[in-house]
């Protein structure tokens, strides 16, 4: 039962991770910029690194508790994608400015992997 709470927590953290990009784009194209938007963007930006680390840790624990072991599974593929996004952040100085394109593209791939994991968790046996 704990793995379900951890899974829900991981999904919320992933949503927070992706929402930074979505909210920035929404704000950029709004014709009239509301005053309450920038504090939300500031919060999401400052929380991004911490929610990413929490997502890695909680996602790993969720998978271990759900399966009782580490094995090839749609959740492991999703977790590896999150790990690659985090590693891209860690090595951003080596990639230069192109790292953000990689990071954002991987973010959208992670959304697809999340839905794959959520709706078809046993696709890989």
Tab-separated table of C-alpha atoms in Angstrom:
chain	number	residue	atom	x	y	z
A	1	UNK	CA	0.000	0.000	0.000
A	2	UNK	CA	2.909	2.349	0.715
A	3	UNK	CA	4.078	1.942	-2.882
A	4	UNK	CA	0.782	3.483	-4.087
A	5	UNK	CA	1.323	6.600	-1.968
A	6	UNK	CA	4.898	6.820	-3.229
A	7	UNK	CA	3.682	6.377	-6.807
A	8	UNK	CA	1.158	9.188	-6.416
A	9	UNK	CA	3.838	11.371	-4.837
A	10	UNK	CA	6.158	10.625	-7.763
A	11	UNK	CA	3.438	11.553	-10.267
A	12	UNK	CA	2.855	14.866	-8.481
A	13	UNK	CA	6.581	15.593	-8.437
A	14	UNK	CA	6.844	14.811	-12.152
A	15	UNK	CA	3.924	17.164	-12.785
A	16	UNK	CA	5.724	19.908	-10.822
A	17	UNK	CA	8.881	19.297	-12.830
A	18	UNK	CA	7.117	19.654	-16.179
A	19	UNK	CA	4.914	22.536	-15.022
A	20	UNK	CA	7.901	24.915	-14.856
A	21	UNK	CA	8.356	24.721	-18.633
A	22	UNK	CA	4.623	24.833	-19.365
A	23	UNK	CA	3.994	27.793	-17.051
A	24	UNK	CA	6.928	29.761	-18.494
A	25	UNK	CA	5.601	29.275	-22.007
A	26	UNK	CA	2.074	30.188	-20.952
A	27	UNK	CA	3.299	33.356	-19.254
A	28	UNK	CA	5.406	34.315	-22.260
A	29	UNK	CA	2.408	34.300	-24.598
A	30	UNK	CA	-0.215	35.818	-22.308
A	31	UNK	CA	-1.474	39.129	-23.706
A	32	UNK	CA	-2.039	40.523	-20.202
A	33	UNK	CA	0.446	39.350	-17.567
A	34	UNK	CA	-1.212	38.746	-14.164
A	35	UNK	CA	0.683	39.822	-11.030
A	36	UNK	CA	0.336	36.449	-9.324
A	37	UNK	CA	2.152	34.550	-12.076
A	38	UNK	CA	5.813	35.563	-11.461
A	39	UNK	CA	5.872	34.353	-7.816
A	40	UNK	CA	4.643	30.952	-8.980
A	41	UNK	CA	7.359	30.830	-11.637
A	42	UNK	CA	9.969	31.847	-9.065
A	43	UNK	CA	8.811	29.116	-6.682
A	44	UNK	CA	8.811	26.468	-9.416
A	45	UNK	CA	12.286	27.506	-10.544
A	46	UNK	CA	13.744	27.352	-7.041
A	47	UNK	CA	12.003	24.028	-6.284
A	48	UNK	CA	12.945	22.384	-9.603
A	49	UNK	CA	16.259	20.873	-8.494
A	50	UNK	CA	14.847	19.645	-5.184
A	51	UNK	CA	11.724	18.113	-6.684
A	52	UNK	CA	13.949	16.409	-9.257
A	53	UNK	CA	16.137	14.840	-6.582
A	54	UNK	CA	13.057	13.856	-4.565
A	55	UNK	CA	11.540	12.328	-7.703
A	56	UNK	CA	14.623	10.180	-8.250
A	57	UNK	CA	14.661	8.938	-4.661
A	58	UNK	CA	10.921	8.442	-4.182
A	59	UNK	CA	10.519	6.881	-7.633
A	60	UNK	CA	13.247	4.351	-6.875
A	61	UNK	CA	11.726	3.445	-3.505
A	62	UNK	CA	8.265	3.202	-5.107
A	63	UNK	CA	9.540	0.722	-7.677
A	64	UNK	CA	11.404	-1.349	-5.132
A	65	UNK	CA	8.404	-1.541	-2.797
A	66	UNK	CA	5.996	-2.333	-5.644
A	67	UNK	CA	8.071	-5.156	-7.152
A	68	UNK	CA	10.228	-6.253	-4.219
A	69	UNK	CA	13.263	-6.139	-6.497
A	70	UNK	CA	14.798	-4.153	-9.330
A	71	UNK	CA	13.936	-5.577	-12.744
A	72	UNK	CA	13.158	-4.385	-16.261
A	73	UNK	CA	9.746	-2.767	-16.128
A	74	UNK	CA	8.031	0.297	-17.591
A	75	UNK	CA	8.643	2.044	-14.274
A	76	UNK	CA	12.379	1.352	-14.449
A	77	UNK	CA	12.480	2.798	-17.964
A	78	UNK	CA	10.665	5.911	-16.707
A	79	UNK	CA	13.034	6.186	-13.747
A	80	UNK	CA	16.073	5.833	-16.027
A	81	UNK	CA	14.710	8.667	-18.167
A	82	UNK	CA	14.418	10.847	-15.062
A	83	UNK	CA	17.976	9.876	-14.139
A	84	UNK	CA	19.214	10.867	-17.614
A	85	UNK	CA	17.459	14.234	-17.330
A	86	UNK	CA	19.178	14.785	-13.986
A	87	UNK	CA	22.559	13.709	-15.356
A	88	UNK	CA	22.071	16.138	-18.234
A	89	UNK	CA	21.609	18.871	-15.651
A	90	UNK	CA	24.741	17.812	-13.765
A	91	UNK	CA	26.837	17.901	-16.939
A	92	UNK	CA	25.248	21.015	-18.442
A	93	UNK	CA	28.600	22.829	-18.493
A	94	UNK	CA	30.051	20.134	-20.781
A	95	UNK	CA	27.080	20.305	-23.175
A	96	UNK	CA	26.936	24.091	-23.341
A	97	UNK	CA	23.661	25.808	-24.171
A	98	UNK	CA	22.342	22.768	-26.053
A	99	UNK	CA	21.802	20.900	-22.790
A	100	UNK	CA	18.481	22.673	-22.196
A	101	UNK	CA	17.091	21.391	-25.506
A	102	UNK	CA	18.075	17.863	-24.476
A	103	UNK	CA	16.614	18.406	-20.987
A	104	UNK	CA	13.276	19.743	-22.280
A	105	UNK	CA	12.955	17.108	-24.991
A	106	UNK	CA	13.581	14.425	-22.422
A	107	UNK	CA	10.909	16.059	-20.246
A	108	UNK	CA	8.296	15.511	-22.946
A	109	UNK	CA	9.493	11.944	-23.483
A	110	UNK	CA	9.088	11.423	-19.731
A	111	UNK	CA	5.439	12.449	-19.962
A	112	UNK	CA	4.903	9.730	-22.565
A	113	UNK	CA	6.804	7.208	-20.448
A	114	UNK	CA	4.705	8.178	-17.435
A	115	UNK	CA	1.454	7.449	-19.295
A	116	UNK	CA	2.923	4.211	-20.612
A	117	UNK	CA	3.831	3.188	-17.070
A	118	UNK	CA	0.512	4.296	-15.610
A	119	UNK	CA	-1.758	2.606	-18.150
A	120	UNK	CA	0.415	-0.378	-19.181
A	121	UNK	CA	2.709	-1.149	-16.236
A	122	UNK	CA	3.118	-4.815	-17.175
A	123	UNK	CA	3.870	-4.211	-20.865
A	124	UNK	CA	7.380	-5.593	-20.269
A	125	UNK	CA	7.494	-8.832	-18.294
